Coordinates of C-alpha atoms and ligand atoms in Angstrom, one line a residue:
M63 CA 7.3 -26.1 -15.9
Q64 CA 5.3 -26.2 -12.8
N65 CA 1.8 -24.7 -12.8
L66 CA 0.3 -23.1 -9.7
L67 CA -3.1 -21.5 -8.8
L68 CA -2.1 -18.2 -7.3
L69 CA -3.5 -14.9 -6.2
G70 CA -2.1 -11.9 -8.1
A71 CA -0.2 -11.0 -4.9
E72 CA 1.1 -14.6 -4.5
A73 CA 2.1 -14.6 -8.1
I74 CA 4.4 -11.7 -7.3
A75 CA 5.9 -13.3 -4.4
Q76 CA 6.6 -16.6 -6.4
G77 CA 7.9 -14.6 -9.3
A78 CA 10.3 -12.7 -7.0
L79 CA 11.4 -16.0 -5.3
D80 CA 12.0 -17.7 -8.7
A81 CA 14.1 -14.6 -9.7
G82 CA 16.5 -15.1 -6.9
L83 CA 15.0 -12.9 -4.3
S84 CA 17.1 -12.5 -1.1
G85 CA 14.6 -10.4 0.9
V86 CA 11.2 -8.9 1.0
Y87 CA 10.5 -5.8 3.2
A88 CA 7.1 -4.7 3.9
Y89 CA 4.5 -3.1 6.1
P90 CA 1.1 -4.7 5.9
G91 CA -1.6 -3.0 4.1
T92 CA -4.6 -4.2 2.0
P93 CA -4.4 -5.3 -0.9
S94 CA -0.5 -5.9 -0.7
T95 CA -0.2 -8.0 2.5
E96 CA -0.5 -11.4 0.8
I97 CA 2.8 -10.9 -1.1
T98 CA 4.9 -10.9 2.0
E99 CA 2.8 -13.5 3.8
Y100 CA 3.4 -15.9 0.8
V101 CA 7.2 -15.5 1.2
Q102 CA 6.9 -16.0 5.0
H103 CA 5.0 -19.3 4.5
N104 CA 7.0 -20.6 1.5
K105 CA 9.1 -23.7 2.4
S106 CA 11.8 -23.0 0.0
A107 CA 12.0 -19.3 1.0
R108 CA 12.3 -20.4 4.7
E109 CA 15.2 -23.0 3.7
R110 CA 16.9 -20.3 1.7
K111 CA 16.6 -17.9 4.6
V112 CA 14.9 -15.2 2.5
H113 CA 14.3 -12.2 4.7
S114 CA 10.5 -11.8 5.2
Q115 CA 10.0 -10.1 8.6
W116 CA 7.5 -7.0 8.8
S117 CA 9.1 -3.7 8.9
S118 CA 8.0 -0.8 11.3
N119 CA 6.7 1.2 8.3
E120 CA 7.0 1.5 4.6
K121 CA 9.9 4.0 4.8
T122 CA 12.0 1.6 6.9
A123 CA 11.0 -1.2 4.5
M124 CA 12.0 0.8 1.4
E125 CA 15.4 1.8 3.0
A126 CA 16.2 -1.7 4.2
A127 CA 15.5 -3.0 0.7
L128 CA 17.7 -0.3 -0.8
G129 CA 20.4 -1.5 1.6
M130 CA 20.1 -5.1 0.3
S131 CA 20.3 -3.8 -3.2
Y132 CA 23.3 -1.8 -2.4
A133 CA 24.8 -5.0 -1.2
G134 CA 24.2 -6.6 -4.6
K135 CA 21.3 -8.9 -3.8
R136 CA 17.8 -8.8 -5.2
A137 CA 15.2 -7.2 -2.9
L138 CA 11.5 -6.7 -3.1
V139 CA 9.6 -4.0 -1.2
C140 CA 5.7 -4.2 -0.8
M141 CA 3.1 -1.8 0.4
K142 CA -0.3 -0.4 -0.3
H143 CA -0.7 2.8 -2.2
V144 CA -0.9 5.1 0.8
G145 CA 2.3 3.4 2.2
L146 CA 4.1 4.9 -0.8
N147 CA 3.4 8.4 0.7
V148 CA 5.2 7.3 3.8
A149 CA 8.1 5.8 1.8
A150 CA 8.3 8.6 -0.7
D151 CA 11.4 10.2 0.6
A152 CA 13.3 7.1 0.3
F153 CA 11.6 6.0 -2.8
V154 CA 12.1 9.2 -4.9
N155 CA 15.8 9.4 -3.8
S156 CA 16.4 5.7 -4.6
A157 CA 15.8 6.7 -8.3
I158 CA 18.8 9.0 -7.9
T159 CA 21.1 6.6 -6.0
G160 CA 20.0 3.8 -8.4
A161 CA 20.0 0.2 -7.6
N162 CA 22.8 -2.3 -7.5
G163 CA 21.1 -5.7 -6.9
G164 CA 17.6 -5.7 -8.6
L165 CA 15.1 -3.7 -6.6
V166 CA 11.4 -4.0 -7.3
V167 CA 8.8 -1.9 -5.5
A168 CA 5.5 -3.6 -5.5
V169 CA 2.6 -1.2 -4.7
A170 CA -0.9 -2.2 -4.6
D171 CA -3.4 0.5 -5.4
D172 CA -7.0 0.4 -4.2
P173 CA -9.4 2.0 -6.7
S174 CA -13.0 2.4 -5.2
M175 CA -11.2 2.5 -1.8
H176 CA -12.4 -1.0 -0.7
S177 CA -10.3 -0.6 2.4
S178 CA -8.4 2.6 2.1
Q179 CA -8.7 6.4 2.7
N180 CA -8.1 7.4 -1.0
E181 CA -7.5 6.0 -4.5
Q182 CA -4.3 7.6 -5.5
D183 CA -2.4 6.1 -8.5
S184 CA 1.1 4.9 -7.9
R185 CA 2.1 5.4 -11.5
F186 CA 2.2 9.1 -10.8
Y187 CA 5.0 8.6 -8.1
A188 CA 7.0 6.4 -10.6
K189 CA 6.7 9.2 -13.2
F190 CA 7.6 11.7 -10.6
A191 CA 10.7 9.6 -9.6
M192 CA 11.3 8.9 -13.3
I193 CA 11.7 5.1 -13.0
P194 CA 10.1 2.4 -15.2
V195 CA 6.7 0.9 -14.2
L196 CA 5.5 -2.6 -14.9
E197 CA 1.6 -3.0 -14.7
P198 CA 0.3 -6.6 -15.0
S199 CA -3.2 -7.4 -16.5
N200 CA -3.4 -10.8 -15.0
Q201 CA -1.7 -13.3 -12.6
Q202 CA 0.6 -14.7 -15.2
E203 CA 1.9 -11.2 -16.1
A204 CA 2.2 -10.5 -12.3
Y205 CA 4.6 -13.4 -12.1
D206 CA 6.3 -12.7 -15.4
M207 CA 6.7 -8.9 -14.7
T208 CA 8.1 -9.4 -11.2
Y209 CA 10.6 -12.0 -12.7
Y210 CA 11.5 -9.5 -15.4
G211 CA 11.5 -6.6 -13.0
F212 CA 14.7 -7.6 -11.3
E213 CA 16.4 -8.0 -14.6
L214 CA 15.2 -4.6 -15.8
S215 CA 16.2 -3.0 -12.5
E216 CA 19.8 -4.5 -12.8
K217 CA 20.1 -3.6 -16.5
F218 CA 19.4 0.0 -16.0
Q219 CA 20.5 0.1 -12.3
V220 CA 17.3 1.6 -11.1
P221 CA 14.4 0.6 -8.9
V222 CA 11.4 -0.6 -10.8
L223 CA 7.8 0.1 -9.7
L224 CA 5.4 -2.8 -10.1
R225 CA 1.9 -1.5 -9.8
I226 CA -1.2 -3.8 -9.2
T227 CA -4.7 -3.1 -8.0
T228 CA -7.0 -4.8 -5.6
R229 CA -8.9 -7.0 -8.0
L230 CA -5.8 -8.6 -9.5
S231 CA -4.2 -9.0 -6.1
H232 CA -7.1 -10.8 -4.7
S233 CA -8.2 -12.9 -7.5
R234 CA -6.7 -16.4 -8.5
S235 CA -5.6 -17.8 -11.7
G236 CA -3.2 -20.5 -13.0
V237 CA 0.5 -19.3 -13.3
K238 CA 3.2 -21.0 -15.2
R239 CA 6.6 -20.8 -13.4
A240 CA 9.9 -19.9 -15.1
K241 CA 13.3 -21.3 -14.4
E242 CA 14.4 -20.8 -10.8
L243 CA 17.4 -18.5 -10.6
Q244 CA 20.3 -18.5 -7.9
E245 CA 20.4 -15.6 -5.4
N246 CA 23.1 -13.0 -6.3
D247 CA 26.3 -13.0 -4.5
I248 CA 27.3 -10.0 -2.4
K249 CA 28.7 -7.4 -4.7
L250 CA 29.4 -3.8 -4.0
P251 CA 28.2 -1.1 -6.5
N252 CA 30.7 -0.4 -9.3
D253 CA 30.5 3.3 -8.4
M254 CA 31.3 3.5 -4.7
R255 CA 29.9 7.1 -4.5
Q256 CA 26.6 6.6 -6.2
F257 CA 24.7 6.1 -2.8
V258 CA 26.2 9.2 -1.2
L259 CA 23.7 12.0 -2.3
L260 CA 25.8 14.9 -1.6
P261 CA 24.7 17.7 -3.9
V262 CA 27.7 17.3 -6.2
I263 CA 27.0 13.5 -6.6
A264 CA 23.3 13.9 -6.7
K265 CA 23.4 16.4 -9.5
R266 CA 25.6 14.0 -11.6
R267 CA 23.3 11.0 -10.8
Y268 CA 20.2 13.0 -11.6
K269 CA 21.6 14.0 -15.1
G270 CA 22.3 10.3 -15.5
L271 CA 18.7 9.5 -14.7
I272 CA 17.4 12.1 -17.2
E273 CA 19.7 10.5 -19.9
S274 CA 18.4 7.1 -19.0
Q275 CA 14.8 8.0 -20.0
A276 CA 15.4 7.3 -23.5
K277 CA 16.7 3.8 -22.7
F278 CA 13.7 3.1 -20.5
E279 CA 11.5 4.2 -23.5
E280 CA 13.4 2.0 -25.8
D281 CA 13.0 -0.9 -23.6
A282 CA 9.2 -0.4 -23.3
E283 CA 9.1 0.0 -27.0
K284 CA 10.6 -3.5 -27.5
S285 CA 8.7 -5.1 -24.5
N286 CA 6.4 -8.0 -25.0
F287 CA 4.2 -6.4 -22.2
N288 CA 3.3 -3.7 -24.7
Y289 CA 1.7 -4.9 -27.8
Y290 CA -0.2 -3.5 -30.7
K291 CA -3.1 -5.6 -32.1
E292 CA -4.4 -4.5 -35.5
G293 CA -8.1 -3.9 -36.1
E294 CA -10.2 -3.3 -39.2
D295 CA -12.4 -0.4 -37.9
K296 CA -10.2 2.6 -37.4
S297 CA -13.1 4.8 -36.2
L298 CA -11.8 4.1 -32.7
G299 CA -8.3 3.0 -31.3
I300 CA -8.2 1.6 -27.8
V301 CA -5.4 2.2 -25.5
V302 CA -5.7 -0.1 -22.5
C303 CA -3.5 -0.4 -19.4
G304 CA -3.0 -3.3 -16.9
I305 CA -6.1 -5.0 -15.5
A306 CA -8.4 -2.9 -17.6
H307 CA -7.3 -5.1 -20.5
N308 CA -9.4 -8.0 -18.9
Y309 CA -12.5 -5.8 -18.8
L310 CA -11.9 -5.0 -22.5
I311 CA -11.7 -8.6 -23.6
E312 CA -14.7 -9.7 -21.4
N313 CA -16.8 -7.5 -23.8
Y314 CA -15.6 -9.6 -26.8
V315 CA -15.7 -13.1 -25.4
D316 CA -16.9 -14.7 -28.7
K317 CA -15.8 -12.1 -31.2
E318 CA -12.8 -10.2 -32.4
I319 CA -12.2 -6.7 -31.1
P320 CA -12.8 -4.7 -34.4
Y321 CA -10.7 -1.7 -33.4
P322 CA -6.9 -1.5 -33.1
V323 CA -5.8 -2.0 -29.5
L324 CA -2.6 -0.8 -27.8
K325 CA -2.2 -2.9 -24.7
L326 CA 0.2 -1.2 -22.2
G327 CA 2.1 -3.0 -19.4
Q328 CA 5.5 -1.3 -19.3
Y329 CA 6.1 2.4 -18.9
P330 CA 7.4 5.0 -19.9
L331 CA 4.9 5.0 -22.8
P332 CA 6.3 3.3 -26.0
R333 CA 6.1 6.5 -28.1
T334 CA 6.2 4.9 -31.6
K335 CA 3.3 2.5 -30.8
V336 CA 1.2 5.4 -29.2
H337 CA 2.0 7.5 -32.2
K338 CA 0.8 4.8 -34.7
I339 CA -2.6 4.3 -32.9
F340 CA -3.1 8.0 -32.5
E341 CA -2.4 8.7 -36.2
E342 CA -4.4 5.7 -37.5
C343 CA -7.6 6.1 -35.6
E344 CA -10.3 8.8 -35.6
K345 CA -10.9 8.7 -31.9
I346 CA -8.9 7.2 -29.0
L347 CA -10.5 5.6 -26.0
V348 CA -8.1 5.2 -23.0
I349 CA -9.1 2.6 -20.5
E350 CA -7.0 2.6 -17.3
E351 CA -7.6 1.7 -13.7
G352 CA -7.0 4.5 -11.4
Y353 CA -6.3 8.0 -12.4
P354 CA -6.4 9.2 -16.0
I355 CA -2.7 9.4 -16.2
V356 CA -2.1 8.1 -19.7
E357 CA -5.3 9.8 -20.9
E358 CA -3.9 13.2 -19.6
M359 CA -0.7 12.6 -21.4
L360 CA -2.3 11.9 -24.7
K361 CA -4.9 14.7 -24.4
G362 CA -2.2 17.1 -23.5
Y363 CA -2.5 20.6 -22.2
L364 CA -4.8 21.7 -25.0
A365 CA -7.2 18.9 -24.4
N366 CA -7.3 17.2 -27.7
D367 CA -11.0 16.0 -27.9
K368 CA -10.0 13.0 -30.0
V369 CA -9.1 11.4 -26.7
K370 CA -12.0 9.9 -24.6
G371 CA -11.8 8.3 -21.2
R372 CA -12.2 9.3 -17.6
L373 CA -11.7 13.0 -18.2
D374 CA -14.7 13.6 -20.5
G375 CA -17.2 11.3 -18.8
T376 CA -16.9 8.4 -21.3
L377 CA -15.9 6.4 -18.3
P378 CA -16.4 7.4 -14.6
R379 CA -13.8 9.8 -13.3
D380 CA -13.5 7.8 -10.0
G381 CA -13.8 4.4 -8.8
E382 CA -12.9 0.9 -10.0
L383 CA -13.6 0.0 -13.5
N384 CA -15.4 -3.2 -14.6
P385 CA -16.4 -5.0 -17.9
K386 CA -19.8 -3.3 -17.9
L387 CA -18.5 0.2 -17.5
V388 CA -15.9 -0.5 -20.2
G389 CA -18.7 -2.1 -22.4
K390 CA -20.8 0.9 -22.0
A391 CA -18.0 3.2 -23.0
L392 CA -17.6 1.0 -26.2
G393 CA -21.2 1.6 -27.1
F394 CA -22.7 -1.8 -25.9
K395 CA -26.2 -1.8 -24.3
F396 CA -26.7 -3.7 -21.1
D397 CA -29.8 -5.2 -19.5
E398 CA -30.1 -3.2 -16.2
T399 CA -32.6 -5.6 -14.6
N400 CA -30.0 -7.4 -12.6
E401 CA -29.0 -4.2 -10.7
V402 CA -28.9 -4.9 -7.0
P403 CA -32.2 -3.7 -5.5
D404 CA -32.1 -0.9 -2.9
L405 CA -33.7 -3.5 -0.6
V406 CA -30.3 -5.0 -0.2
M407 CA -28.6 -3.2 2.7
G408 CA -24.9 -2.6 3.0
R409 CA -23.2 -4.4 5.9
P410 CA -21.0 -2.1 7.6
P411 CA -17.8 -3.6 9.2
A412 CA -17.8 -3.9 13.0
M413 CA -15.3 -4.7 15.8
C414 CA -15.4 -8.2 17.0
V415 CA -17.3 -9.2 20.2
G416 CA -14.8 -9.1 23.0
C417 CA -12.4 -6.7 21.4
G418 CA -10.6 -4.6 24.0
H419 CA -11.0 -1.4 21.8
I420 CA -14.7 -1.5 22.5
D421 CA -14.3 -1.5 26.3
A422 CA -11.7 1.3 26.0
Y423 CA -14.2 3.4 24.0
I424 CA -17.0 2.8 26.3
A425 CA -15.0 4.1 29.2
L426 CA -13.6 7.0 27.1
N427 CA -17.1 8.1 26.1
E428 CA -18.3 8.1 29.7
A429 CA -15.1 10.0 30.9
L430 CA -15.7 12.6 28.3
G431 CA -19.4 12.9 28.8
E432 CA -19.5 16.3 30.2
F433 CA -17.2 17.9 27.7
G434 CA -19.5 17.0 24.7
D435 CA -18.4 15.9 21.2
G436 CA -15.3 16.4 19.2
H437 CA -12.4 15.6 21.5
V438 CA -10.9 12.4 20.2
F439 CA -8.3 12.3 17.5
A440 CA -8.1 8.7 16.3
D441 CA -5.9 6.8 13.9
I442 CA -6.0 3.8 11.5
G443 CA -6.7 0.4 12.6
C444 CA -9.6 -1.7 13.8
Y445 CA -10.3 1.1 16.4
T446 CA -11.2 3.4 13.6
L447 CA -14.5 1.5 13.5
G448 CA -15.2 3.2 16.8
A449 CA -16.4 6.1 14.6
L450 CA -19.5 4.1 13.8
E451 CA -22.7 3.6 15.9
P452 CA -23.2 2.6 18.7
Y453 CA -19.9 4.1 19.9
S454 CA -19.4 7.3 17.9
A455 CA -16.4 7.6 19.9
I456 CA -13.8 9.3 17.5
N457 CA -13.7 12.5 15.5
T458 CA -10.7 12.2 13.1
C459 CA -8.8 9.5 11.1
V460 CA -6.5 10.9 8.5
D461 CA -3.3 8.9 8.1
M462 CA -1.2 6.6 10.1
G463 CA 0.2 8.5 13.1
A464 CA -2.0 11.6 12.7
S465 CA -3.9 11.0 16.0
I466 CA -1.2 12.2 18.3
T467 CA 0.0 15.1 16.2
M468 CA -3.5 16.3 15.6
A469 CA -4.4 16.1 19.2
K470 CA -1.3 18.1 19.9
G471 CA -2.2 20.8 17.3
A472 CA -5.6 21.1 18.7
S473 CA -4.1 21.4 22.3
D474 CA -1.7 24.0 21.0
A475 CA -4.8 25.9 19.8
G476 CA -6.1 25.8 23.4
F477 CA -8.7 23.0 22.7
Q478 CA -9.2 20.8 25.8
P479 CA -9.4 18.0 26.5
A480 CA -7.3 16.7 23.5
I481 CA -7.2 12.9 23.4
A482 CA -5.3 10.8 20.9
V483 CA -6.3 7.1 20.2
I484 CA -3.8 5.0 18.4
G485 CA -3.1 1.2 18.1
D486 CA 0.1 -0.6 18.9
S487 CA 1.3 -1.1 15.4
T488 CA 0.4 2.3 14.2
F489 CA 2.2 3.8 17.2
T490 CA 5.5 2.2 16.1
H491 CA 4.7 2.8 12.5
S492 CA 4.6 6.6 12.8
G493 CA 3.1 7.6 16.1
M494 CA 6.4 7.7 18.2
T495 CA 7.8 10.9 16.4
G496 CA 4.6 12.8 17.1
L497 CA 4.7 11.8 20.8
L498 CA 8.4 13.0 20.9
D499 CA 7.1 16.4 19.6
A500 CA 4.4 16.4 22.3
V501 CA 6.8 15.5 25.1
S502 CA 9.4 18.1 24.0
E503 CA 6.7 20.8 24.1
K504 CA 5.0 19.4 27.2
S505 CA 1.7 19.3 25.2
N506 CA -1.5 19.0 27.2
I507 CA -2.7 15.6 25.7
I508 CA -3.8 12.2 26.8
V509 CA -2.6 9.3 24.4
L510 CA -4.5 6.1 24.5
I511 CA -2.3 3.4 22.9
S512 CA -4.8 0.6 22.6
D513 CA -2.4 -2.4 22.6
N514 CA -3.7 -5.8 21.3
F515 CA -0.3 -7.4 20.7
T516 CA -0.9 -7.4 16.8
T517 CA -1.7 -5.5 13.7
G518 CA -5.4 -6.5 13.8
M519 CA -6.9 -4.7 10.9
T520 CA -4.7 -6.2 8.2
G521 CA -5.0 -9.8 9.4
Q522 CA -3.0 -10.2 12.7
Q523 CA 0.6 -9.6 11.4
E524 CA 3.3 -9.3 14.0
S525 CA 3.9 -5.7 15.1
Q526 CA 7.2 -4.1 16.0
A527 CA 5.6 -2.6 18.9
F528 CA 5.3 -6.0 20.7
G529 CA 6.3 -5.9 24.3
K530 CA 8.1 -2.4 23.9
I531 CA 5.4 0.2 24.1
E532 CA 5.9 1.4 27.7
D533 CA 9.7 1.4 27.3
I534 CA 9.5 3.4 24.1
C535 CA 7.2 6.1 25.9
K536 CA 9.7 6.2 28.7
G537 CA 12.6 6.5 26.3
I538 CA 10.8 9.3 24.4
G539 CA 10.5 11.1 27.8
V540 CA 7.0 10.6 28.9
D541 CA 7.0 11.0 32.7
E542 CA 6.8 7.5 34.1
E543 CA 4.2 8.7 36.7
H544 CA 1.9 9.4 33.8
I545 CA 2.2 6.1 32.0
F546 CA -0.7 3.8 32.9
I547 CA -1.4 0.2 31.7
L548 CA -4.6 -1.7 32.4
N549 CA -6.8 -4.4 30.8
P550 CA -10.0 -2.5 29.8
T551 CA -12.3 -5.3 31.2
K552 CA -15.8 -4.5 32.5
R553 CA -14.4 -4.8 35.9
N554 CA -11.8 -2.1 35.2
K555 CA -14.3 0.1 33.5
Q556 CA -14.8 2.7 36.3
K557 CA -11.0 2.5 37.0
L558 CA -10.3 3.7 33.4
I559 CA -12.9 6.3 33.6
D560 CA -11.5 7.7 36.8
L561 CA -7.9 7.6 35.4
I562 CA -8.9 9.5 32.2
K563 CA -10.7 12.1 34.2
E564 CA -7.9 12.5 36.7
E565 CA -5.3 12.8 34.0
M566 CA -7.3 15.6 32.2
K567 CA -6.2 17.7 35.1
Y568 CA -2.6 17.1 34.4
E569 CA -0.9 19.7 32.1
G570 CA 1.4 17.5 30.2
V571 CA 1.6 14.2 28.2
T572 CA -0.2 11.2 29.6
V573 CA -0.1 7.8 28.1
I574 CA -2.7 5.3 28.9
I575 CA -2.2 1.8 27.5
P576 CA -5.4 -0.3 27.5
R577 CA -4.0 -3.7 26.9
R578 CA -5.8 -6.9 25.9
Q579 CA -5.0 -9.5 23.3
C580 CA -6.8 -9.3 20.0
V581 CA -9.7 -12.2 20.1
Q582 CA -8.7 -13.1 16.6
T583 CA -5.2 -14.2 17.8
V584 CA -6.3 -16.3 20.7
K585 CA -5.7 -19.5 18.7
N586 CA -2.2 -18.5 17.9
K587 CA -0.3 -20.6 20.5
D588 CA 3.0 -19.2 19.6
L589 CA 1.8 -15.6 20.3
G590 CA 0.1 -16.7 23.4
Q591 CA 3.5 -18.2 24.6
R592 CA 5.4 -15.0 23.7
I593 CA 2.8 -12.8 25.6
R594 CA 3.2 -15.1 28.7
E595 CA 6.9 -15.0 28.4
L596 CA 6.9 -11.2 28.4
N597 CA 5.1 -11.2 31.7
L598 CA 3.8 -7.8 30.9
K599 CA 1.7 -5.6 33.2
C600 CA -1.9 -5.2 32.3
Ligands
TPP888 C1 0.5 4.2 5.3 C2 -0.4 2.9 5.7 N1 0.1 1.8 5.7 C3 -0.7 0.7 5.9 C4 -2.0 0.8 6.1 C5 -2.9 -0.4 6.4 N2 -3.2 -0.4 7.8 C6 -4.5 0.1 8.2 S1 -4.5 0.0 9.9 C7 -3.0 -0.7 10.1 C8 -2.5 -1.1 11.4 C9 -3.4 -1.4 12.4 O1 -2.7 -2.0 13.5 P1 -2.9 -1.4 15.0 O2 -2.5 0.1 14.9 O3 -2.1 -2.2 15.9 O4 -4.5 -1.5 15.3 P2 -5.4 -2.7 15.3 O5 -6.0 -2.9 13.9 O6 -4.6 -3.9 15.8 O7 -6.5 -2.4 16.2 C10 -2.5 -0.9 8.8 C11 -1.3 -1.6 8.6 C12 -2.6 2.1 6.0 N3 -3.8 2.4 6.2 N4 -1.7 3.2 5.8
SF4_889 S1 -9.6 -8.2 14.8 FE1 -8.9 -8.0 16.9 S2 -8.5 -5.7 17.0 FE2 -9.8 -6.1 15.2 S3 -11.9 -5.7 16.0 FE3 -11.4 -8.0 16.0 S4 -10.6 -8.3 18.2 FE4 -10.6 -6.1 17.8

C-alpha cells in the first residue's frame, strides 16, 4: 500500500477519497480549510469529478451534503467548530432524517483559540444530535477513521461526526493508504419518507434514533479505535481521548506506562471498558482536548472525586493541552528554565501593506471624527484587524454576519450613526439576510461591504460573492441611488469621506462597496482574468 506524508486535514481528505467520496462541501475556516483544498488539488479527484467547490456557508454545505447522501452517494462536509453553529439546524435534523449514502461531518475545533473567537467542543453537538463521533489521535487514525466513518454512517444510516483539533489538522506524518473503493451508484433511500420531517414522521424517526443508541454503543465497544491497555499500578487509571493520547505517550517515550489506559477514539463511550477502568483503579485521570465532556460524564452530577481532570484543576480548565501539562498532571517534575522569557514579545497579526481595507478604514475614521468612538459594528475577516492600533476603527466582532444586524439593533435603539463593516465572503455567508431585515424596516444604517474578490483571512479561497454584490443588494431592495462603489485609493480618500458623511444624512439603508483586489491574490492569473472579464465598476 502507498505511504504518504500528510497533514491531519489532508489525511481526512485522502481517507474520504479512498472511501469512494463523491463530494466535499465546505466553507473555509481554520483549521479545517486544508481538507477541501486537498480534494480541489487532487488529480484523481478532478478526474473523477468529485464535487469540491466552496459553499456560501456551513449550513448550505451541510444541506448539500445531505442531498448527496439522500441520492445514495458518499459525502463529506467540513467546517471549523463555530461553523457547526451555523450548520446546526441542518446538522441536528440530519440525525433524524438519517443518511443514505455515507455522510461524514468533519469539524475542526480550535482549543486555545489560535484563530477563533471561542474554543467550543464539537463532541457536545454530536452528543446533542445523538450521533456517533470519531476522534483521531494521529494522522493515520484521521485517515482510517474517515475511511471507516462512511461505512459506519451507511451501516447505521446516520451522519457521523469526525472531530479533530488544530494541532492534528496542521501537523504532518506518514499515512498508509487502504484499498481504493468505487463511488456508490445513485440509489434512493429505502424509506422514501425518512427525509420528510413532518411531525408524524419525525416522531417515528426520533424513536428509531433513540433505539439506535445501543447499537452505536455496541459498535464503540468493539471498535479498534477504543482500546484498553493493562497496567500494573492500579492507583491510577487513565482515560484519554483523541490527540491527548500523543501527549500521554510523549511522557513515557522510553518506558512503559505503569497505569491502565483506556484510549478513546469512537463515541458513544464504550460502557464496559469505562466500567472496568473505573472499578479497577483508585483514581481516574481524564485527559481530553477541549471541554471536560467525558470527565463530566464520569464524575456525574454528584461530582465523584475519584475522577480528576480539567474540572478539579489537575489539568487547566481552558486552552490546548500539551505533553508538559499532561506530564504535570501525572506527577512528573519539569525543568522550568526553558520557559519563554518575558523579553520575547508577541507579534500581533496585521493587515498587508496595500490592503484596501486599510484605506477604507482611514477614510471611515476621518468621516466619523466628530461623532467620537463606538459607531462601527464590524465582522469576521482580515478587516477585523482594523480593531488594532494604529486604526482602532471598529467596535464589535461577534460572529459572521453580526455587523449588519448589530448596527441595525443599535440604530433601532436610536444610536447614530450606525455603521456596519463586512467583507464580501462574509456578506454572502450570512450578511444578506440581515441586510434584508434592515431594508424591510428602512433602518438607518450605512453598510460598508469591503470587497477584495476573495476570502482573504482563510487563505484566498473563492467567494460566492464574486461579481454579485451590487446585484444582490439591489435584489434585496436597497435603493439603487444609495449603492456606491469605489476603489478606496489614496486619490479617492476625500471622495469616500464625503460620501460617508453625506449618506449619514440619509434615513435608510446605504451600501458603500470599497472595492480593491486583495494584494495576496495579484499573482493569481486566473482570478485577474475573471476580474477583468467582469468589467466591474470600482
Ligand atoms: C462560522 C464561521 N465560519 C468560518 C469562519 C472562518 N473565517 C473567518 S473570516 C472568514 C471570511 C473572510 O472573508 P471576507 O469576509 O471576504 O473578508 P477578508 O478576509 O477577505 O477581508 C472566514 C471564512 C468563521 N470565523 N466563522
Ligand atoms: S490577505 Fe488580502 S484582505 Fe487580508 S490583509 Fe492581506 S491584502 Fe488585506
